[in-house]
Short mmCIF file of C-alpha atoms in Angstrom, two decimals:
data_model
loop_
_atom_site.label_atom_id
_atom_site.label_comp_id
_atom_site.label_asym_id
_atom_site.label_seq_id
_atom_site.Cartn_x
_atom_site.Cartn_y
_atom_site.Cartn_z
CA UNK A 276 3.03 16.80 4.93
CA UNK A 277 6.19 15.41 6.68
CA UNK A 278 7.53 12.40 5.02
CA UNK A 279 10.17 11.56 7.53
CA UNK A 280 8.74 8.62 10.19
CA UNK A 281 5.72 8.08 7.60
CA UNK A 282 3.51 5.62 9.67
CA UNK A 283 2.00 4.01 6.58
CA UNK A 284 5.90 3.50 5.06
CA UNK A 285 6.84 2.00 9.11
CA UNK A 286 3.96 -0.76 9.22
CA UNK A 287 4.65 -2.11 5.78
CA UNK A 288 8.10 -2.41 5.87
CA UNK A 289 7.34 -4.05 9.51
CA UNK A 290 5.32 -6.44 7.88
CA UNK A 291 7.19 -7.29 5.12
CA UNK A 292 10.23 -7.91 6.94
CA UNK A 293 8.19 -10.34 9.75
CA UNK A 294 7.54 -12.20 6.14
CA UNK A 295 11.09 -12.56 5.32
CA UNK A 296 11.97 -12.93 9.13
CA UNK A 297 8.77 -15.80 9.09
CA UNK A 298 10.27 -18.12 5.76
CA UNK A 299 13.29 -18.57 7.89
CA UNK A 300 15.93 -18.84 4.62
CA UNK A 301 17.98 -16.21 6.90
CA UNK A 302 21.27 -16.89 8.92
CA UNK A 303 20.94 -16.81 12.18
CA UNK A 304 22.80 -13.55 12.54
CA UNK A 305 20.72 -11.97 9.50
CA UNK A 306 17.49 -13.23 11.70
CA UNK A 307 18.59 -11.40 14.50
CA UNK A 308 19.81 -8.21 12.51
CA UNK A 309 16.35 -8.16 10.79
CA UNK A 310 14.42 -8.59 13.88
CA UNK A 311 16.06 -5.68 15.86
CA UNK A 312 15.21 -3.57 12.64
CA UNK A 313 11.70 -4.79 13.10
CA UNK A 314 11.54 -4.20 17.05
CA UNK A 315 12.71 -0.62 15.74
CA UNK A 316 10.19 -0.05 13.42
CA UNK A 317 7.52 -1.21 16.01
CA UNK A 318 8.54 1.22 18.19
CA UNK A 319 8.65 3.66 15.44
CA UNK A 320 5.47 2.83 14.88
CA UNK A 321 3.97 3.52 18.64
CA UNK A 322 5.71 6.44 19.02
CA UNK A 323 4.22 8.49 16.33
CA UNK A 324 0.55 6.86 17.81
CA UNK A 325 1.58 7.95 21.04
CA UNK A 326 3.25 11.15 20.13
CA UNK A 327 0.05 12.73 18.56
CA UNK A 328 -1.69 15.44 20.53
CA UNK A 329 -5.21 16.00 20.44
CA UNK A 330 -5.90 19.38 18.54
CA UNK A 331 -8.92 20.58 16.68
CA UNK A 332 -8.08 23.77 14.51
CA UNK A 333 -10.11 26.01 12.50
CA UNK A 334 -8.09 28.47 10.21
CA UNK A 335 -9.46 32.00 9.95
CA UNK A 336 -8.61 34.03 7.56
CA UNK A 337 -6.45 37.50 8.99
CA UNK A 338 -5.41 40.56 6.44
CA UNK A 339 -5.11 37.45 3.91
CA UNK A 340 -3.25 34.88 5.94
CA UNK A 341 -4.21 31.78 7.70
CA UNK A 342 -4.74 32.12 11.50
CA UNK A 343 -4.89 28.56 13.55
CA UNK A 344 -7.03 28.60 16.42
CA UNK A 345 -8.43 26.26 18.68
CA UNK A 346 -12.29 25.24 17.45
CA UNK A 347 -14.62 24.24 19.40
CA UNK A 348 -17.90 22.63 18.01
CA UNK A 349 -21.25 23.88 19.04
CA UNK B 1041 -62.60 74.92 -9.08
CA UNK B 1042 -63.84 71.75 -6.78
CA UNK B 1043 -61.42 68.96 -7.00
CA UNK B 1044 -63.12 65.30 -6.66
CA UNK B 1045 -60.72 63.55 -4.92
CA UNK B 1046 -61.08 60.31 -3.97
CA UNK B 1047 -60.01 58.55 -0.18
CA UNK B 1048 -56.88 56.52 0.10
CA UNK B 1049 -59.27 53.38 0.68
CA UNK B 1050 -61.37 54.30 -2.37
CA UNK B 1051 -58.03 54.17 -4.76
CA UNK B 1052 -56.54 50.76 -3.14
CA UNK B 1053 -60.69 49.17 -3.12
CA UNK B 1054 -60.43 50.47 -6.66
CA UNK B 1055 -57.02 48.77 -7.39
CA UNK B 1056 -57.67 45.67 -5.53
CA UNK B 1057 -61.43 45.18 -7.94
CA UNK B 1058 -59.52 46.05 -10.62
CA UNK B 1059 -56.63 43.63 -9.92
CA UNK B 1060 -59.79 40.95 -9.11
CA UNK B 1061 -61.26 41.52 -12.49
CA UNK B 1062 -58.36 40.70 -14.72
CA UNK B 1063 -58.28 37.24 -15.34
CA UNK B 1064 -54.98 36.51 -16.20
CA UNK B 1065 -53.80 38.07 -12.32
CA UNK B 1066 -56.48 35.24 -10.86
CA UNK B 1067 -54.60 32.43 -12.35
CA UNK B 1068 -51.01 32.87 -12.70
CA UNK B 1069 -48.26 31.02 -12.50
CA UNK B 1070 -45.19 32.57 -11.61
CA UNK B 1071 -41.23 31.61 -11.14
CA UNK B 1072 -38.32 33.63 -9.36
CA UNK B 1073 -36.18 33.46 -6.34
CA UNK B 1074 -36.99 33.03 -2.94
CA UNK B 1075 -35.68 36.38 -0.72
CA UNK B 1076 -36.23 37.88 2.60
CA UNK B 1077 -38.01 34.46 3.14
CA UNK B 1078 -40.02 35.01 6.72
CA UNK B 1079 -42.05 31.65 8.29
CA UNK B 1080 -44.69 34.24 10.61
CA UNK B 1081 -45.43 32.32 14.26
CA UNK B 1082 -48.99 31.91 13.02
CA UNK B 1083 -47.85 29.69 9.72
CA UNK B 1084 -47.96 32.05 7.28
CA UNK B 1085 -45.09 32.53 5.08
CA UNK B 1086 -44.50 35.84 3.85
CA UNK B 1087 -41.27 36.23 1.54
CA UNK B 1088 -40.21 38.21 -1.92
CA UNK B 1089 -39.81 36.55 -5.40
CA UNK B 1090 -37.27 38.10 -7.70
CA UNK B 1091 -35.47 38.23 -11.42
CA UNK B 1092 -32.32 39.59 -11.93
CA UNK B 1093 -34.33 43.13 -12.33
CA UNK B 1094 -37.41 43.19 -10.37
CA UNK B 1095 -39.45 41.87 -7.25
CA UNK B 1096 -42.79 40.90 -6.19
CA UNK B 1097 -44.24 40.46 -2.65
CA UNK B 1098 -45.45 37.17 -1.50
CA UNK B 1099 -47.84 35.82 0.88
CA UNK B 1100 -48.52 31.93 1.61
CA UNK B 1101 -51.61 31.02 4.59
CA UNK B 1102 -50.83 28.68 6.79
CA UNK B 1103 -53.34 26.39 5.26
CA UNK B 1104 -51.84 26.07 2.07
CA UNK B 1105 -48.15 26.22 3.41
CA UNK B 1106 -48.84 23.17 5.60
CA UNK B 1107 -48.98 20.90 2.36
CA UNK B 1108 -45.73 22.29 0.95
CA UNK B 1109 -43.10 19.26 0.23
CA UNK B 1110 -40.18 21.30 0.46
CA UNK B 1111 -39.29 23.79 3.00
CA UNK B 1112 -38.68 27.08 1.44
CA UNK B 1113 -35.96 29.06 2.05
CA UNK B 1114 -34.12 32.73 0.68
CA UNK B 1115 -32.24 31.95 -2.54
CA UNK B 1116 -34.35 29.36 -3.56
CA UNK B 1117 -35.74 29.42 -7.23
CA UNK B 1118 -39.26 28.22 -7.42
CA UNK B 1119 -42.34 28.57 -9.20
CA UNK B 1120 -45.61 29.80 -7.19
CA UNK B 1121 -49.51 29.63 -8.22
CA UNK B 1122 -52.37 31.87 -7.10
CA UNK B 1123 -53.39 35.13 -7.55
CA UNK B 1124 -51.86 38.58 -7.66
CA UNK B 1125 -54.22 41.09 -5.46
CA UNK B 1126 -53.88 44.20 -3.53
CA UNK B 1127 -53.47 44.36 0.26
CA UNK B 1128 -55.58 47.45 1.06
CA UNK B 1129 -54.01 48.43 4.28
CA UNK B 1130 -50.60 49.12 3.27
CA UNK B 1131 -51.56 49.75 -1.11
CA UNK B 1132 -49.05 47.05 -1.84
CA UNK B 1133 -50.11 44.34 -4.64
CA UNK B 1134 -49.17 40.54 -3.72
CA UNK B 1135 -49.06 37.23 -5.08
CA UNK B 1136 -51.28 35.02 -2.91
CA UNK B 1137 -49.90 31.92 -3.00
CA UNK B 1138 -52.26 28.66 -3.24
CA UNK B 1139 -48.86 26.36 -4.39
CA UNK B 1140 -45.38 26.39 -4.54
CA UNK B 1141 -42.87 23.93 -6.87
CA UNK B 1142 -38.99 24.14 -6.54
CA UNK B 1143 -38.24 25.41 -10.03
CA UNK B 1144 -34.98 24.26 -12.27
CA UNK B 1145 -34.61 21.13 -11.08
CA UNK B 1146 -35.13 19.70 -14.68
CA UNK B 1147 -32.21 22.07 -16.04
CA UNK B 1148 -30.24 21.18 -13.12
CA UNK B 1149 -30.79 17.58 -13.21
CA UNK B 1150 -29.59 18.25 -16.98
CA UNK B 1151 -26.55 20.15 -16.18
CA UNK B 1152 -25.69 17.31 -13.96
CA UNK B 1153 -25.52 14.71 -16.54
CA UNK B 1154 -24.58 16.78 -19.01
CA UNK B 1155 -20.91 17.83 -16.98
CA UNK B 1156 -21.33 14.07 -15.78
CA UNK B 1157 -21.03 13.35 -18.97
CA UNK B 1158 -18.07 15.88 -19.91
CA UNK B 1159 -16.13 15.02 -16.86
CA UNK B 1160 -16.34 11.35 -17.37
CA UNK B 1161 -15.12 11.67 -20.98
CA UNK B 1162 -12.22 13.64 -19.79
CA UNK B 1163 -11.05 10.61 -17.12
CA UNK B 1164 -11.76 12.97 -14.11
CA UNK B 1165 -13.36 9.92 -12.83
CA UNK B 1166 -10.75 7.47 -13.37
CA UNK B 1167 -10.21 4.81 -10.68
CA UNK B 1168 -6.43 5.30 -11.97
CA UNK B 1169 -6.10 8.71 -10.82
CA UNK B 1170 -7.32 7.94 -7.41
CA UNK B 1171 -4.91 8.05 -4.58
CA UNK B 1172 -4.86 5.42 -1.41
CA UNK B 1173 -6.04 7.16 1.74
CA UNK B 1174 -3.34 7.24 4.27
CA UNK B 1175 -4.05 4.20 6.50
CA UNK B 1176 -2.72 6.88 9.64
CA UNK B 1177 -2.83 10.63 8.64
CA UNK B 1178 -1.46 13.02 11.44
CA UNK B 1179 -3.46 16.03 10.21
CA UNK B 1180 -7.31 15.60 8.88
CA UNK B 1181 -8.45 18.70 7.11
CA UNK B 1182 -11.76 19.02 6.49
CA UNK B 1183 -13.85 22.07 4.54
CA UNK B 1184 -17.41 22.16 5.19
CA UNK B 1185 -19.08 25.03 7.40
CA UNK B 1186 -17.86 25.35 10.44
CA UNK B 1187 -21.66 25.49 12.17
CA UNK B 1188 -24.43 22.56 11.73
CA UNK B 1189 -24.12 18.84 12.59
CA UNK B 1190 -21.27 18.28 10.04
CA UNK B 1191 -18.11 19.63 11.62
CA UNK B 1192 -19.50 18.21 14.96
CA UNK B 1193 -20.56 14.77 13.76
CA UNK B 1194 -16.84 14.58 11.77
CA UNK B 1195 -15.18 15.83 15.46
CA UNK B 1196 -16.88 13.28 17.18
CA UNK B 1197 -16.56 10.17 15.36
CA UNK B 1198 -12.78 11.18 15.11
CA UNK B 1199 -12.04 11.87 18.91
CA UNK B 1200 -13.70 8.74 19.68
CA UNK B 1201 -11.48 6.48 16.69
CA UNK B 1202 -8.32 8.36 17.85
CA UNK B 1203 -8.74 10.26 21.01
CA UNK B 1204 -5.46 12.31 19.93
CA UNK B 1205 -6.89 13.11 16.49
CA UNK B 1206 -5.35 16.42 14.95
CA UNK B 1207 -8.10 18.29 12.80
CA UNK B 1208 -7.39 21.23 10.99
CA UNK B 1209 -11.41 22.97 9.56
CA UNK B 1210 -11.10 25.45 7.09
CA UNK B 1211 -14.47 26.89 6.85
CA UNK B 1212 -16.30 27.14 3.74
CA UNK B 1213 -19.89 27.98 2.57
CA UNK B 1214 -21.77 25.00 1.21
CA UNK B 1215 -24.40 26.17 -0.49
CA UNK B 1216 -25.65 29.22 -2.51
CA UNK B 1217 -23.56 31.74 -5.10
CA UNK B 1218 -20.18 31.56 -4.79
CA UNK B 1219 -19.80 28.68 -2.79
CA UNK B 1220 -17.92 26.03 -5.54
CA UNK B 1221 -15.62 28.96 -6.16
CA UNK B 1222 -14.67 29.43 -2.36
CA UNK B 1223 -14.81 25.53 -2.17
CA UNK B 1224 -12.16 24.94 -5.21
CA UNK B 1225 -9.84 27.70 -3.59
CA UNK B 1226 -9.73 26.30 -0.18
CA UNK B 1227 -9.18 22.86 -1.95
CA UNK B 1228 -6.12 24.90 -3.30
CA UNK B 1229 -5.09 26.75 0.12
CA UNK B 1230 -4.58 23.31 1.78
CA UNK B 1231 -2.67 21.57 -1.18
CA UNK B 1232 -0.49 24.82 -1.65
CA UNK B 1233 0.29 24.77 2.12
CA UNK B 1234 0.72 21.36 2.98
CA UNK B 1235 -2.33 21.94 5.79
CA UNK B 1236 -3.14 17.95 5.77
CA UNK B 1237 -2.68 14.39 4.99
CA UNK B 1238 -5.81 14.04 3.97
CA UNK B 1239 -9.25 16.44 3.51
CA UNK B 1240 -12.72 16.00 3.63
CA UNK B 1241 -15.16 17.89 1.50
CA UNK B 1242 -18.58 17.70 2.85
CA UNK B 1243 -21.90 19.16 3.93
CA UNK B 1244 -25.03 17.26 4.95
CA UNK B 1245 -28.05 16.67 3.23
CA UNK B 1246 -30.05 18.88 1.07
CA UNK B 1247 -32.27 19.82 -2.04
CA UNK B 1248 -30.35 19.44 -5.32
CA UNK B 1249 -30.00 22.96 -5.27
CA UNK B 1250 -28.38 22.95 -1.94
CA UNK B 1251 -25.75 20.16 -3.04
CA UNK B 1252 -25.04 21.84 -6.30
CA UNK B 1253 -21.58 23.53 -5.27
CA UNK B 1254 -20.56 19.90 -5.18
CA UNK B 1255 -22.05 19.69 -8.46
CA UNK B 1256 -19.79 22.32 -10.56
CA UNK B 1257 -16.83 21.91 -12.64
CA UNK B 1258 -14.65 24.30 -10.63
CA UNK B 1259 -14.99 21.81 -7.34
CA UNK B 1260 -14.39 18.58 -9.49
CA UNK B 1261 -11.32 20.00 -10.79
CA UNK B 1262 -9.79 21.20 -7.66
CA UNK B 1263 -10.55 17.63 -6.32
CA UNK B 1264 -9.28 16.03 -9.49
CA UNK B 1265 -5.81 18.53 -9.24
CA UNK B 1266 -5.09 17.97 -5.41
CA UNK B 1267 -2.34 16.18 -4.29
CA UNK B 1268 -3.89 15.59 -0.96
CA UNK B 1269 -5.94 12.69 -1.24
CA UNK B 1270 -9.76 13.85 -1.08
CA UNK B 1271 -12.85 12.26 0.62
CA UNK B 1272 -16.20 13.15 -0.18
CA UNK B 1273 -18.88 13.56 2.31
CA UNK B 1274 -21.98 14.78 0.60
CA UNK B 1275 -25.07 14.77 2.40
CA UNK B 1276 -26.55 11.44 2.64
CA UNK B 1277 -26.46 7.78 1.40
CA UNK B 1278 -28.45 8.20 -1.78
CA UNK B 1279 -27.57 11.66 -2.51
CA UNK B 1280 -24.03 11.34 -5.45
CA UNK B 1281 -22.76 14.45 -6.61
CA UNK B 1282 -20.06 15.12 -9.36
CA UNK B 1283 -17.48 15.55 -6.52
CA UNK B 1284 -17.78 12.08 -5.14
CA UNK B 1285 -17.32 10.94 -8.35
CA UNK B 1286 -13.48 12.79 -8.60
CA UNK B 1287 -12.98 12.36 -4.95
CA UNK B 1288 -10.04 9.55 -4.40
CA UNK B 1289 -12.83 8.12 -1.56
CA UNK B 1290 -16.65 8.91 -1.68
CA UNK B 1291 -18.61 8.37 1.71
CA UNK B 1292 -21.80 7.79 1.96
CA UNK B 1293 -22.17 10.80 5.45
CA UNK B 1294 -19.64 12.73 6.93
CA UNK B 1295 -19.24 10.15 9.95
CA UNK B 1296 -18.53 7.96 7.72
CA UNK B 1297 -15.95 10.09 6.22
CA UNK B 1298 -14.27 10.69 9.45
CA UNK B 1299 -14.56 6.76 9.88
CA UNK B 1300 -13.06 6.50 6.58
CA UNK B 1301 -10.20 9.51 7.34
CA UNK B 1302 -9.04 8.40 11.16
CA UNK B 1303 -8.00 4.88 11.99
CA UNK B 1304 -8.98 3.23 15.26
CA UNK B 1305 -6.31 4.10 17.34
CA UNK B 1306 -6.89 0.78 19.29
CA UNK B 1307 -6.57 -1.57 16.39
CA UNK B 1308 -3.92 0.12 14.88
CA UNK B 1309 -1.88 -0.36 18.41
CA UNK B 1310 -3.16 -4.26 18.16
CA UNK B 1311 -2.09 -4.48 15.06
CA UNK B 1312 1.75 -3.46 15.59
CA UNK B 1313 1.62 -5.29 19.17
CA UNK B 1314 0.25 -8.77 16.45
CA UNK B 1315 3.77 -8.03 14.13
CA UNK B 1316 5.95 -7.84 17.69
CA UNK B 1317 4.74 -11.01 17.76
CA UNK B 1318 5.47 -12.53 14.68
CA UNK B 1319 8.77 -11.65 15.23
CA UNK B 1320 9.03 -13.37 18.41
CA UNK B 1321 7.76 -16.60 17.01
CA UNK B 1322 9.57 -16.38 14.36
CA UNK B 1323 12.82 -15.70 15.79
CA UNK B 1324 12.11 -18.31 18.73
CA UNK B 1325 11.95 -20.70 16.04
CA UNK B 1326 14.94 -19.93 13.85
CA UNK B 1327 16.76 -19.95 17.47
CA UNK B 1328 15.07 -23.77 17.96
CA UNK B 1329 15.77 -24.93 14.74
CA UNK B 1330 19.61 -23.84 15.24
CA UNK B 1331 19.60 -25.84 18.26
CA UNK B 1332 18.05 -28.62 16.80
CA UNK B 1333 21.09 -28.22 14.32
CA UNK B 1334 23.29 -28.10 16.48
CA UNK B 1335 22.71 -31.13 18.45
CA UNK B 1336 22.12 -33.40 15.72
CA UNK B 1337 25.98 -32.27 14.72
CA UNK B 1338 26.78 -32.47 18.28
CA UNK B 1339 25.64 -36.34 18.19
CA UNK B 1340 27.68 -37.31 14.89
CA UNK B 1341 30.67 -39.83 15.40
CA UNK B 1342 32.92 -36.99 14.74
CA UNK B 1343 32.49 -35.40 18.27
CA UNK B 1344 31.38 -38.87 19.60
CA UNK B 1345 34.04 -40.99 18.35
CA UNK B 1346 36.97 -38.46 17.15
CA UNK B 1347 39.70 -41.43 16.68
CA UNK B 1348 37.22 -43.59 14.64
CA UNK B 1349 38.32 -42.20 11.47
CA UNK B 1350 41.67 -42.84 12.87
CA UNK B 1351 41.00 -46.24 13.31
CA UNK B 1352 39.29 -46.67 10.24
CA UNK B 1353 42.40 -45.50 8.16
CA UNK B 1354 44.84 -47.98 10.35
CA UNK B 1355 42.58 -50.80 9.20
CA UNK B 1356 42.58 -49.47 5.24
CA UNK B 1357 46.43 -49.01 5.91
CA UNK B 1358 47.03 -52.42 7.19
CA UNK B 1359 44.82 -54.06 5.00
CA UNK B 1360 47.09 -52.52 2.42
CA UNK B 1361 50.08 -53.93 3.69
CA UNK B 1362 48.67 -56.91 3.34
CA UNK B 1363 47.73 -56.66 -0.12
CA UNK B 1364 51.09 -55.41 -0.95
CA UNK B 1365 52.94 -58.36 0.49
CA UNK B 1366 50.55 -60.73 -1.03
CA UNK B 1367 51.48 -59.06 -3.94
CA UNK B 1368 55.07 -59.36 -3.28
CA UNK B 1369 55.08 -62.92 -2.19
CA UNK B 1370 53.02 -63.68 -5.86
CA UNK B 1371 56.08 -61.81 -7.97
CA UNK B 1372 58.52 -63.53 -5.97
CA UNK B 1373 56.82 -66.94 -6.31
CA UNK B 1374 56.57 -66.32 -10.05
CA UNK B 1375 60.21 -65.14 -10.41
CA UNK B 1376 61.44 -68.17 -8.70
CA UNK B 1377 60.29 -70.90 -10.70
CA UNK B 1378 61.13 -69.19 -14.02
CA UNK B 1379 65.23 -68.88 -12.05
CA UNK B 1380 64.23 -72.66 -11.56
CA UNK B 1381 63.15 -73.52 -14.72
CA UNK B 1382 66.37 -71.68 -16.91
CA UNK B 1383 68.52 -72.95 -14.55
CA UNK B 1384 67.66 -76.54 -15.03
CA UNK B 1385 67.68 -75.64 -19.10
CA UNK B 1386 71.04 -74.49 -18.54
CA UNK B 1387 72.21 -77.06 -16.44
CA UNK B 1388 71.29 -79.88 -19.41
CA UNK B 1389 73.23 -77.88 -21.61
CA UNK B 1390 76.21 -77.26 -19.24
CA UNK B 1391 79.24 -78.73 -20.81
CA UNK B 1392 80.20 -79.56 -17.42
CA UNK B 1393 78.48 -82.73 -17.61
CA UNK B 1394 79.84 -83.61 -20.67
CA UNK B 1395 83.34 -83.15 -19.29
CA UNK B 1396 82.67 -85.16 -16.35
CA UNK B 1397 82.28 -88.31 -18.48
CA UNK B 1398 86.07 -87.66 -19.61
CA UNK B 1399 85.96 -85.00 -22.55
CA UNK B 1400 87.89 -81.86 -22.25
CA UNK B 1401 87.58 -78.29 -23.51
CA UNK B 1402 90.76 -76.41 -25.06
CA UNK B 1403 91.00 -73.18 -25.17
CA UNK B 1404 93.45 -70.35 -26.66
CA UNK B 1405 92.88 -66.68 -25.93
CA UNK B 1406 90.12 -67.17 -23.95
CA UNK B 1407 88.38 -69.10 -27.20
CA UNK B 1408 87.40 -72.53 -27.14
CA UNK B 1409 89.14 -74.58 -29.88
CA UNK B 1410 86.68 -76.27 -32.26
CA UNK B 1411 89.48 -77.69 -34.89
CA UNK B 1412 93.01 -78.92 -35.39
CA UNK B 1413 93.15 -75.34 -37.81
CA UNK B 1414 93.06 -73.07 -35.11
CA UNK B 1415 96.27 -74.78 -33.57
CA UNK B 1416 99.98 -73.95 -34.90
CA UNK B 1417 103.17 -75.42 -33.23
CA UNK B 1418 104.23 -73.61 -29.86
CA UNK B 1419 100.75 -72.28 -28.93
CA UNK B 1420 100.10 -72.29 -25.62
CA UNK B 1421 96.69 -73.56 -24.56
CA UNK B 1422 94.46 -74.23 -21.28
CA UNK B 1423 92.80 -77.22 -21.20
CA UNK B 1424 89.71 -77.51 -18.92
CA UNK B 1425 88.76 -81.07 -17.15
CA UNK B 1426 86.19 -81.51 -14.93
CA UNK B 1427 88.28 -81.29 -12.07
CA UNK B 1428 90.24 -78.03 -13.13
CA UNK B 1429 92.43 -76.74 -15.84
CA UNK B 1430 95.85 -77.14 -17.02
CA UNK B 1431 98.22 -75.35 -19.47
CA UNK B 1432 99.76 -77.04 -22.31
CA UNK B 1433 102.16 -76.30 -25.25
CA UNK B 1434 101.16 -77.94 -28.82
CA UNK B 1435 103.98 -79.69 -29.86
#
């Protein structure tokens, strides 16, 4: 699947750098550089949560392809 | 000509004695698969047992079918006692079934350990090859049929986790011929075409025989080959099956599998909300600490007292002054007395002295005369007194 805006890749690169952001060995101005690239990442974050739609599929197979259609369960 | 022919009835009575008489049809144990498998409203089960080339009838009475451990059912192999007779009414010749065994289970209980075994060898169970579920997948593909309490129980464990959950089912059978084959090419469909983040394989609980798709070669490899990462949901807790040992994740039930596939949605959003945090704090206190900084700088003598170090190098200047004239004062001192101390040598020797008591000096050229030698008639000559000097002609 899509790469691009991986959640996984998002939270542990927000965690890491609250670590770095945390041991405080930063300049002020790297400090604040490093926390607007976390607040970014947060928001990343939530907006691939909050982007998500709620769809349950089942593929059928048609003349040999893969049809998507809505499922429900009974 | 007068033909003796006998009734319908007589022939089948006839057939059924005869069938009575022989004893190896009274006893006999039989094995073959379970078709066309009927359980009759009054408890009787009627079905057909078949080879690969021929069939019998069945017939089981309620009485005996109520102690049955299993629950019979069409493709099933088993193994049946009782007694083959004829049923008079319709000249057909039955087994009458007193007990029924599932049959194979030893040879598949062998085949299991044997591929076990094989699979294991090869490192298709390696903890090495298995990948990390996706903490947050945006598509959940499962295979597993798409009626019965699977699909369902997987929908609604994952709607309630993440009510926005995506799931993509791609139906397979579970059980019976063909099934691992449709199961390993589905396994392939999805990988192929990208269809998920992550895939459960699953069906619920079941004989041996019903699990045993799980249980081929053709499934563990397509596990073992996909690129998607793989969680196993294979009837129940106790029940393990070749593919949950390949699968990247084994769960114990398909709700668990969906528990294992989709994150709660709530902690996850905690969980990001708990970083914004630390980066708050932490940022707060970089921003204190700089203050703290700053004012301790901002109370040094440097901003309170700029001139000090002005004043401080006046006093090292003057104090140098000092010094220096000390100094000074000390060569002068020294230079003195030795001007005193050659001058009073000199003034013993002077010749002045001398020349005060009445002596004189005579020179000629410049050069004082020390004997009559240096003197001819007619020189002229200066002669020095105490008071002054004179010129003079030696006669």
């Amino acid at each position: 699947m899509e790469k691009e805006n991986n959640f996984e890749d998002s939270m542990k690169n927000l965690e890491r750098i609250a670590t770095e952001l945390e041991n405080g060995n930063l300049s002020l101005d790297e400090s604040v550089k490093k926390f607007e690239e976390g607040m970014k990442l947060a928001k990343q974050c939530n907006d691939i949560l909050e982007q998500a739609e709620k769809k349950i599929t089942i593929l059928l197979e048609k003349n040999g392809e893969l049809e998507e259609q809505n499922f429900e369960a009974n | 000509m007068k033909y003796n022919a006998v009734t319908v009835t007589q022939l089948n009575k006839y057939l059924k004695d005869r069938f009575d008489e022989d004893e190896n049809l009274t006893a006999i144990l039989v094995k073959g698969e379970i078709s066309n498998f009927k359980n009759h409203y009054t408890g009787h089960l009627y079905f057909t047992l078949k080879d690969e080339n021929s069939l019998i009838k069945c017939i089981m009475f309620k009485s005996y079918a109520e102690k049955l451990a299993f629950k019979p059912k069409d493709g099933m192999k088993v193994m049946v006692f009782g007694s083959v007779s004829v049923f008079e009414r319709d000249g057909v010749y039955q087994i009458y079934v007193k007990s029924m065994l599932e049959d194979g289970m030893g040879d598949l209980h062998e085949k299991f350990e044997e591929l076990k075994a094989k699979l294991e060898k090869e490192g298709l169970f390696e903890q090495s090859h298995k990948k990390p579920i996706p903490l947050y997948s945006k598509v959940i593909g499962v295979l597993t049929s798409q009626t019965g309490a699977v699909i369902r129980d997987i929908i609604n464990v994952s709607t309630r986790r993440n009510p926005n959950v995506y799931i993509r089912l791609l139906p397979v059978p579970v059980q019976g011929p063909g099934a691992a084959e449709q199961i390993a090419e589905k396994i392939k469909i999805m990988n192929e075409k990208k269809l998920a983040d992550v895939l459960i394989v699953g069906r619920g609980g079941g004989s041996l025989e019903d699990l045993w798709p799980f249980n081929e070669e053709v499934v563990a490899r397509a596990i073992y080959e996909s690129e998607i990462p793989i969680i196993s949901a294979v009837g129940h807790e106790t029940d393990f099956t070749i593919a949950d040992f390949v699968a990247d994740l084994r769960a114990p039930t398909p709700s668990a599998a969906a528990e294992l596939a989709v994150p709660d949605i709530y902690e996850l959003k905690q969980k990001i909300l708990k970083e914004q945090l630390r980066y708050r704090n932490a940022l707060k206190k970089k921003v204190e600490l700089m203050r703290l900084r700053y004012e301790k700088v901002m109370k040094s003598r440097a901003f309170t007292d700029p001139t000090r170090k002005i004043k401080d190098n006046y006093v090292l200047v003057d104090s140098c002054i000092k010094r220096l004239e000390t100094k000074i004062k000390q060569i002068y001192k020294i230079k003195n007395d030795k001007f005193i101390e050659l001058a009073t040598r000199l003034d013993t020797l002077s010749p002045l002295k001398t020349l005060m008591r009445g002596y004189s000096l005579t020179e000629k050229d410049g050069q004082i005369i020390k004997s009559v030698e240096q003197l001819k008639s007619q020189d002229e000559v200066k002669i020095r007194l105490c008071d002054g000097e004179k010129n003079a002609k030696i006669l």
